[in-house]
């Protein structure tokens, strides 16, 4: 006899944690860490603002993940997938509860963002509102831009340029070339995490009308683009080294890149691509920590 499906009431804390997709949290932590590192090259670190920036970024990524879970789940995009658990698509949690979880996360991000903006520049509240709107309409609403191949662009902008440069600006009130290089490096590898996820889901996304960048590019070209994007932090380290030679220690991530890219380079598919997400996230976080320390200590 087959096991009866779980009812919404049986969703456990570990189910919710998996639904929040911890393997993507590096996308939130890394830009803030390296943004603080970039700021430290021309001003003392203000730790209270750094913590608030970290809360904003983390709450946003959790909100995005729950919002995607809800929107993809009610559209049926997650009915047949090879990736980690989805709360809505699996039937473990009622869709409206997942939506409330997304809104709650956005609320936390909004409160922390308002506090951070009032400490630095009030107009950043408007930027924060734009970030929340972009997070929801990635897969939400009638015309989600994530279904039109713009997901990686959004990740690059909001979890790269906005997150890194925003962190630097709230610390110092100014921006730098070092900060811009860090933002491009983090934005690119963060986009690579998203692209790896969409590479794995090309068959099911194409079948359900979710036209991601991976669906547009096709399997082969997606793998090429992923390798370019994921190597951008190493190139950023070389660029930053013209100002801060110690930034070259960021090249220590190359062996981790080799390991993370192996399933991509050897044309693995389906569940065999799942480790790429976690390894790429670890590489991104490692680069942000190493680079931030190099910038701060140099």
mmCIF file of C-alpha atoms in Angstrom:
data_model
loop_
_atom_site.group_PDB
_atom_site.id
_atom_site.type_symbol
_atom_site.label_atom_id
_atom_site.label_comp_id
_atom_site.label_asym_id
_atom_site.label_seq_id
_atom_site.Cartn_x
_atom_site.Cartn_y
_atom_site.Cartn_z
ATOM 1 C CA UNK A 1 0.000 0.000 0.000
ATOM 2 C CA UNK A 2 1.390 3.418 -0.917
ATOM 3 C CA UNK A 3 1.932 5.987 1.787
ATOM 4 C CA UNK A 4 -0.819 8.590 2.089
ATOM 5 C CA UNK A 5 0.236 12.118 1.154
ATOM 6 C CA UNK A 6 0.937 14.517 3.957
ATOM 7 C CA UNK A 7 -1.698 17.069 4.868
ATOM 8 C CA UNK A 8 -0.738 20.733 5.234
ATOM 9 C CA UNK A 9 -0.789 20.335 9.034
ATOM 10 C CA UNK A 10 2.061 17.813 8.917
ATOM 11 C CA UNK A 11 4.629 20.224 7.429
ATOM 12 C CA UNK A 12 7.544 20.244 9.855
ATOM 13 C CA UNK A 13 10.078 22.883 10.756
ATOM 14 C CA UNK A 14 12.624 21.088 8.582
ATOM 15 C CA UNK A 15 10.151 21.237 5.670
ATOM 16 C CA UNK A 16 9.834 24.997 6.118
ATOM 17 C CA UNK A 17 13.598 25.334 6.352
ATOM 18 C CA UNK A 18 14.044 23.401 3.130
ATOM 19 C CA UNK A 19 11.335 25.539 1.543
ATOM 20 C CA UNK A 20 13.334 28.638 2.482
ATOM 21 C CA UNK A 21 16.189 27.139 0.392
ATOM 22 C CA UNK A 22 19.230 27.647 2.651
ATOM 23 C CA UNK A 23 21.546 26.775 -0.239
ATOM 24 C CA UNK A 24 20.634 30.180 -1.741
ATOM 25 C CA UNK A 25 21.352 32.235 1.385
ATOM 26 C CA UNK A 26 24.936 32.830 0.306
ATOM 27 C CA UNK A 27 23.386 35.097 -2.339
ATOM 28 C CA UNK A 28 22.288 37.342 0.534
ATOM 29 C CA UNK A 29 25.287 37.089 2.877
ATOM 30 C CA UNK A 30 28.082 37.403 0.304
ATOM 31 C CA UNK A 31 27.199 40.851 -1.129
ATOM 32 C CA UNK A 32 26.898 42.407 2.323
ATOM 33 C CA UNK A 33 30.197 40.905 3.509
ATOM 34 C CA UNK A 34 32.164 42.050 0.485
ATOM 35 C CA UNK A 35 30.339 45.396 0.464
ATOM 36 C CA UNK A 36 31.538 46.036 4.018
ATOM 37 C CA UNK A 37 35.023 44.982 2.922
ATOM 38 C CA UNK A 38 34.965 47.460 0.052
ATOM 39 C CA UNK A 39 33.752 50.207 2.391
ATOM 40 C CA UNK A 40 36.582 49.471 4.819
ATOM 41 C CA UNK A 41 39.114 50.641 2.222
ATOM 42 C CA UNK A 42 38.031 54.254 2.695
ATOM 43 C CA UNK A 43 36.128 54.484 6.016
ATOM 44 C CA UNK A 44 35.791 52.738 9.396
ATOM 45 C CA UNK A 45 33.231 49.902 9.526
ATOM 46 C CA UNK A 46 29.891 50.740 11.170
ATOM 47 C CA UNK A 47 28.873 47.331 12.486
ATOM 48 C CA UNK A 48 25.282 48.199 13.376
ATOM 49 C CA UNK A 49 24.547 49.207 9.796
ATOM 50 C CA UNK A 50 26.309 46.107 8.523
ATOM 51 C CA UNK A 51 24.028 43.892 10.636
ATOM 52 C CA UNK A 52 20.924 45.706 9.376
ATOM 53 C CA UNK A 53 22.085 45.299 5.778
ATOM 54 C CA UNK A 54 22.575 41.587 6.425
ATOM 55 C CA UNK A 55 19.031 41.280 7.828
ATOM 56 C CA UNK A 56 17.603 43.097 4.797
ATOM 57 C CA UNK A 57 19.416 40.869 2.316
ATOM 58 C CA UNK A 58 18.622 37.629 4.167
ATOM 59 C CA UNK A 59 14.926 38.457 4.632
ATOM 60 C CA UNK A 60 14.678 39.369 0.946
ATOM 61 C CA UNK A 61 16.177 36.080 -0.253
ATOM 62 C CA UNK A 62 13.875 34.089 2.033
ATOM 63 C CA UNK A 63 10.927 36.155 0.815
ATOM 64 C CA UNK A 64 11.899 35.573 -2.813
ATOM 65 C CA UNK A 65 12.153 31.838 -2.204
ATOM 66 C CA UNK A 66 8.728 31.592 -0.554
ATOM 67 C CA UNK A 67 7.210 33.850 -3.221
ATOM 68 C CA UNK A 68 8.637 31.643 -5.976
ATOM 69 C CA UNK A 69 7.410 28.546 -4.144
ATOM 70 C CA UNK A 70 3.897 29.986 -3.996
ATOM 71 C CA UNK A 71 3.729 31.401 -7.537
ATOM 72 C CA UNK A 72 5.303 28.388 -9.253
ATOM 73 C CA UNK A 73 3.214 26.044 -7.133
ATOM 74 C CA UNK A 74 -0.170 27.533 -8.044
ATOM 75 C CA UNK A 75 0.833 27.618 -11.726
ATOM 76 C CA UNK A 76 1.804 23.955 -11.683
ATOM 77 C CA UNK A 77 5.428 24.640 -12.613
ATOM 78 C CA UNK A 78 6.651 22.589 -9.647
ATOM 79 C CA UNK A 79 4.404 19.580 -10.222
ATOM 80 C CA UNK A 80 7.218 17.573 -11.815
ATOM 81 C CA UNK A 81 10.678 18.681 -10.744
ATOM 82 C CA UNK A 82 13.978 17.098 -9.746
ATOM 83 C CA UNK A 83 15.089 19.738 -7.267
ATOM 84 C CA UNK A 84 14.588 20.197 -3.512
ATOM 85 C CA UNK A 85 11.202 20.206 -1.777
ATOM 86 C CA UNK A 86 8.630 22.854 -2.692
ATOM 87 C CA UNK A 87 6.022 23.536 -0.041
ATOM 88 C CA UNK A 88 3.178 24.511 -2.362
ATOM 89 C CA UNK A 89 3.882 22.125 -5.214
ATOM 90 C CA UNK A 90 4.231 19.154 -2.858
ATOM 91 C CA UNK A 91 0.929 19.914 -1.138
ATOM 92 C CA UNK A 92 2.584 20.087 2.276
ATOM 93 C CA UNK A 93 1.407 23.652 2.926
ATOM 94 C CA UNK A 94 -1.630 25.572 1.718
ATOM 95 C CA UNK A 95 -0.654 28.122 -0.958
ATOM 96 C CA UNK A 96 -1.995 31.101 0.997
ATOM 97 C CA UNK A 97 0.168 30.184 4.005
ATOM 98 C CA UNK A 98 3.293 30.141 1.821
ATOM 99 C CA UNK A 99 2.245 33.521 0.403
ATOM 100 C CA UNK A 100 1.871 34.919 3.925
ATOM 101 C CA UNK A 101 5.353 33.611 4.749
ATOM 102 C CA UNK A 102 6.704 35.503 1.736
ATOM 103 C CA UNK A 103 4.949 38.716 2.776
ATOM 104 C CA UNK A 104 6.172 38.294 6.344
ATOM 105 C CA UNK A 105 9.752 37.969 5.132
ATOM 106 C CA UNK A 106 9.348 41.061 2.958
ATOM 107 C CA UNK A 107 7.986 42.872 6.010
ATOM 108 C CA UNK A 108 11.111 42.036 8.008
ATOM 109 C CA UNK A 109 13.271 43.248 5.126
ATOM 110 C CA UNK A 110 11.222 46.429 4.901
ATOM 111 C CA UNK A 111 11.502 47.267 8.602
ATOM 112 C CA UNK A 112 15.244 46.669 8.689
ATOM 113 C CA UNK A 113 15.621 48.597 5.428
ATOM 114 C CA UNK A 114 13.742 51.621 6.754
ATOM 115 C CA UNK A 115 15.914 51.674 9.875
ATOM 116 C CA UNK A 116 19.078 51.424 7.771
ATOM 117 C CA UNK A 117 17.872 54.138 5.386
ATOM 118 C CA UNK A 118 17.111 56.566 8.213
ATOM 119 C CA UNK A 119 20.659 56.029 9.476
ATOM 120 C CA UNK A 120 22.218 56.738 6.079
ATOM 121 C CA UNK A 121 20.014 58.203 3.324
ATOM 122 C CA UNK A 122 16.196 58.382 3.465
ATOM 123 C CA UNK A 123 15.780 57.892 -0.294
ATOM 124 C CA UNK A 124 17.118 54.358 0.062
ATOM 125 C CA UNK A 125 13.607 53.524 1.298
ATOM 126 C CA UNK A 126 12.478 53.910 -2.321
ATOM 127 C CA UNK A 127 15.239 51.583 -3.480
ATOM 128 C CA UNK A 128 14.130 49.057 -0.871
ATOM 129 C CA UNK A 129 10.533 49.230 -2.069
ATOM 130 C CA UNK A 130 11.756 48.551 -5.612
ATOM 131 C CA UNK A 131 13.713 45.524 -4.361
ATOM 132 C CA UNK A 132 10.612 44.071 -2.689
ATOM 133 C CA UNK A 133 8.499 44.669 -5.799
ATOM 134 C CA UNK A 134 11.144 42.989 -7.965
ATOM 135 C CA UNK A 135 11.246 40.046 -5.560
ATOM 136 C CA UNK A 136 7.495 39.472 -5.761
ATOM 137 C CA UNK A 137 7.038 39.995 -9.510
ATOM 138 C CA UNK A 138 9.923 37.670 -10.375
ATOM 139 C CA UNK A 139 7.395 34.834 -10.548
ATOM 140 C CA UNK A 140 4.313 36.592 -9.127
ATOM 141 C CA UNK A 141 1.590 38.582 -10.809
ATOM 142 C CA UNK A 142 0.057 38.082 -14.259
ATOM 143 C CA UNK A 143 3.252 38.708 -16.226
ATOM 144 C CA UNK A 144 6.243 37.519 -14.140
ATOM 145 C CA UNK A 145 9.520 38.655 -15.658
ATOM 146 C CA UNK A 146 11.223 35.469 -14.438
ATOM 147 C CA UNK A 147 9.167 33.639 -17.071
ATOM 148 C CA UNK A 148 10.686 35.834 -19.778
ATOM 149 C CA UNK A 149 14.355 35.055 -19.291
ATOM 150 C CA UNK A 150 15.100 38.055 -17.052
ATOM 151 C CA UNK A 151 15.678 36.226 -13.774
ATOM 152 C CA UNK A 152 19.478 36.268 -13.970
ATOM 153 C CA UNK A 153 19.449 39.959 -14.922
ATOM 154 C CA UNK A 154 17.372 40.720 -11.831
ATOM 155 C CA UNK A 155 19.679 38.671 -9.599
ATOM 156 C CA UNK A 156 22.724 40.481 -11.004
ATOM 157 C CA UNK A 157 21.159 43.881 -10.391
ATOM 158 C CA UNK A 158 19.582 43.363 -6.969
ATOM 159 C CA UNK A 159 21.867 40.778 -5.316
ATOM 160 C CA UNK A 160 24.954 42.163 -7.011
ATOM 161 C CA UNK A 161 24.979 45.863 -7.837
ATOM 162 C CA UNK A 162 22.299 47.033 -5.401
ATOM 163 C CA UNK A 163 23.305 44.788 -2.482
ATOM 164 C CA UNK A 164 27.077 45.374 -2.643
ATOM 165 C CA UNK A 165 27.050 49.059 -3.586
ATOM 166 C CA UNK A 166 24.112 49.715 -1.285
ATOM 167 C CA UNK A 167 26.035 48.195 1.621
ATOM 168 C CA UNK A 168 29.111 50.252 0.770
ATOM 169 C CA UNK A 169 27.049 53.433 0.496
ATOM 170 C CA UNK A 170 25.280 52.944 3.828
ATOM 171 C CA UNK A 171 28.699 52.511 5.421
ATOM 172 C CA UNK A 172 30.502 55.475 3.841
ATOM 173 C CA UNK A 173 28.049 57.668 1.927
ATOM 174 C CA UNK A 174 30.097 57.087 -1.240
ATOM 175 C CA UNK A 175 31.047 54.428 -3.778
ATOM 176 C CA UNK A 176 34.355 53.181 -5.195
ATOM 177 C CA UNK A 177 35.801 51.286 -8.149
ATOM 178 C CA UNK A 178 36.721 48.502 -5.748
ATOM 179 C CA UNK A 179 33.092 48.278 -4.655
ATOM 180 C CA UNK A 180 31.906 48.184 -8.265
ATOM 181 C CA UNK A 181 34.301 45.348 -9.099
ATOM 182 C CA UNK A 182 33.069 43.415 -6.058
ATOM 183 C CA UNK A 183 29.457 44.048 -7.088
ATOM 184 C CA UNK A 184 30.068 42.730 -10.607
ATOM 185 C CA UNK A 185 31.862 39.647 -9.267
ATOM 186 C CA UNK A 186 29.152 38.821 -6.736
ATOM 187 C CA UNK A 187 26.299 39.673 -9.099
ATOM 188 C CA UNK A 188 27.719 37.386 -11.766
ATOM 189 C CA UNK A 189 28.277 34.361 -9.544
ATOM 190 C CA UNK A 190 24.905 34.919 -7.860
ATOM 191 C CA UNK A 191 23.331 34.829 -11.318
ATOM 192 C CA UNK A 192 25.252 31.605 -11.949
ATOM 193 C CA UNK A 193 23.497 30.006 -8.947
ATOM 194 C CA UNK A 194 20.142 30.930 -10.443
ATOM 195 C CA UNK A 195 21.224 29.770 -13.893
ATOM 196 C CA UNK A 196 22.334 26.371 -12.581
ATOM 197 C CA UNK A 197 18.913 25.919 -11.007
ATOM 198 C CA UNK A 198 17.213 26.803 -14.287
ATOM 199 C CA UNK A 199 19.578 24.570 -16.273
ATOM 200 C CA UNK A 200 18.420 21.615 -14.215
ATOM 201 C CA UNK A 201 14.777 22.513 -14.823
ATOM 202 C CA UNK A 202 14.929 23.172 -18.595
ATOM 203 C CA UNK A 203 12.709 20.183 -19.526
ATOM 204 C CA UNK A 204 9.943 20.897 -16.993
ATOM 205 C CA UNK A 205 10.095 24.697 -17.387
ATOM 206 C CA UNK A 206 9.826 24.463 -21.175
ATOM 207 C CA UNK A 207 6.867 22.095 -20.863
ATOM 208 C CA UNK A 208 4.969 24.454 -18.524
ATOM 209 C CA UNK A 209 5.718 27.659 -20.438
ATOM 210 C CA UNK A 210 8.257 29.053 -17.974
ATOM 211 C CA UNK A 211 10.702 30.609 -20.442
ATOM 212 C CA UNK A 212 13.824 31.144 -18.355
ATOM 213 C CA UNK A 213 17.179 32.279 -19.727
ATOM 214 C CA UNK A 214 18.279 28.636 -19.688
ATOM 215 C CA UNK A 215 15.273 27.654 -21.809
ATOM 216 C CA UNK A 216 16.075 30.460 -24.260
ATOM 217 C CA UNK A 217 19.761 29.579 -24.516
ATOM 218 C CA UNK A 218 19.403 25.820 -24.541
ATOM 219 C CA UNK A 219 21.470 23.306 -22.609
ATOM 220 C CA UNK A 220 24.852 23.766 -24.318
ATOM 221 C CA UNK A 221 25.000 27.569 -24.345
ATOM 222 C CA UNK A 222 23.638 27.753 -20.797
ATOM 223 C CA UNK A 223 26.616 25.706 -19.602
ATOM 224 C CA UNK A 224 29.034 28.076 -21.339
ATOM 225 C CA UNK A 225 27.379 31.160 -19.859
ATOM 226 C CA UNK A 226 27.384 29.544 -16.409
ATOM 227 C CA UNK A 227 31.138 28.999 -16.539
ATOM 228 C CA UNK A 228 31.762 32.614 -17.560
ATOM 229 C CA UNK A 229 29.514 34.027 -14.841
ATOM 230 C CA UNK A 230 30.906 31.798 -12.097
ATOM 231 C CA UNK A 231 34.494 32.787 -12.933
ATOM 232 C CA UNK A 232 33.825 36.519 -12.685
ATOM 233 C CA UNK A 233 34.866 36.784 -8.993
ATOM 234 C CA UNK A 234 38.339 35.530 -9.930
ATOM 235 C CA UNK A 235 38.553 38.164 -12.679
ATOM 236 C CA UNK A 236 37.330 40.782 -10.192
ATOM 237 C CA UNK A 237 40.172 39.789 -7.830
ATOM 238 C CA UNK A 238 42.705 40.473 -10.572
ATOM 239 C CA UNK A 239 41.102 43.850 -11.328
ATOM 240 C CA UNK A 240 40.959 44.903 -7.664
ATOM 241 C CA UNK A 241 44.610 43.883 -7.217
ATOM 242 C CA UNK A 242 45.658 46.970 -9.216
ATOM 243 C CA UNK A 243 44.543 48.983 -6.173
ATOM 244 C CA UNK A 244 44.842 46.368 -3.432
ATOM 245 C CA UNK A 245 47.386 43.642 -4.329
ATOM 246 C CA UNK A 246 46.247 41.425 -1.453
ATOM 247 C CA UNK A 247 42.954 40.958 -3.298
ATOM 248 C CA UNK A 248 44.704 38.264 -5.319
ATOM 249 C CA UNK A 249 44.043 35.870 -2.434
ATOM 250 C CA UNK A 250 40.540 35.702 -3.891
ATOM 251 C CA UNK A 251 42.007 33.382 -6.540
ATOM 252 C CA UNK A 252 42.051 30.692 -3.845
ATOM 253 C CA UNK A 253 38.483 29.904 -4.898
ATOM 254 C CA UNK A 254 39.614 28.492 -8.264
ATOM 255 C CA UNK A 255 39.964 24.886 -6.985
ATOM 256 C CA UNK A 256 36.442 25.147 -5.554
ATOM 257 C CA UNK A 257 35.253 26.417 -8.926
ATOM 258 C CA UNK A 258 36.771 23.362 -10.594
ATOM 259 C CA UNK A 259 34.800 21.112 -8.258
ATOM 260 C CA UNK A 260 31.571 23.103 -8.562
ATOM 261 C CA UNK A 261 31.748 23.245 -12.349
ATOM 262 C CA UNK A 262 32.463 19.549 -12.876
ATOM 263 C CA UNK A 263 28.781 18.537 -13.331
ATOM 264 C CA UNK A 264 28.343 21.488 -15.709
ATOM 265 C CA UNK A 265 31.428 20.690 -17.774
ATOM 266 C CA UNK A 266 30.641 16.978 -17.972
ATOM 267 C CA UNK A 267 27.045 17.581 -19.105
ATOM 268 C CA UNK A 268 25.310 16.068 -16.079
ATOM 269 C CA UNK A 269 21.541 16.508 -15.959
ATOM 270 C CA UNK A 270 18.608 16.477 -13.545
ATOM 271 C CA UNK A 271 19.376 15.652 -9.927
ATOM 272 C CA UNK A 272 23.077 15.366 -10.728
ATOM 273 C CA UNK A 273 23.132 19.166 -11.090
ATOM 274 C CA UNK A 274 21.750 19.833 -7.601
ATOM 275 C CA UNK A 275 25.218 19.904 -5.915
ATOM 276 C CA UNK A 276 26.242 22.721 -8.264
ATOM 277 C CA UNK A 277 23.954 25.157 -6.431
ATOM 278 C CA UNK A 278 25.416 24.477 -3.003
ATOM 279 C CA UNK A 279 29.035 24.405 -4.190
ATOM 280 C CA UNK A 280 28.632 27.636 -6.163
ATOM 281 C CA UNK A 281 27.085 29.283 -3.121
ATOM 282 C CA UNK A 282 29.995 28.144 -0.946
ATOM 283 C CA UNK A 283 32.447 29.462 -3.530
ATOM 284 C CA UNK A 284 30.667 32.824 -3.588
ATOM 285 C CA UNK A 285 30.644 33.057 0.203
ATOM 286 C CA UNK A 286 34.297 32.019 0.434
ATOM 287 C CA UNK A 287 35.309 34.653 -2.109
ATOM 288 C CA UNK A 288 33.366 37.368 -0.294
ATOM 289 C CA UNK A 289 34.954 36.541 3.078
ATOM 290 C CA UNK A 290 38.484 36.203 1.697
ATOM 291 C CA UNK A 291 38.193 39.381 -0.340
ATOM 292 C CA UNK A 292 36.603 41.376 2.482
ATOM 293 C CA UNK A 293 39.391 40.367 4.869
ATOM 294 C CA UNK A 294 42.049 41.180 2.278
ATOM 295 C CA UNK A 295 40.543 44.620 1.685
ATOM 296 C CA UNK A 296 40.091 45.367 5.381
ATOM 297 C CA UNK A 297 43.593 44.246 6.401
ATOM 298 C CA UNK A 298 45.390 45.820 3.465
#
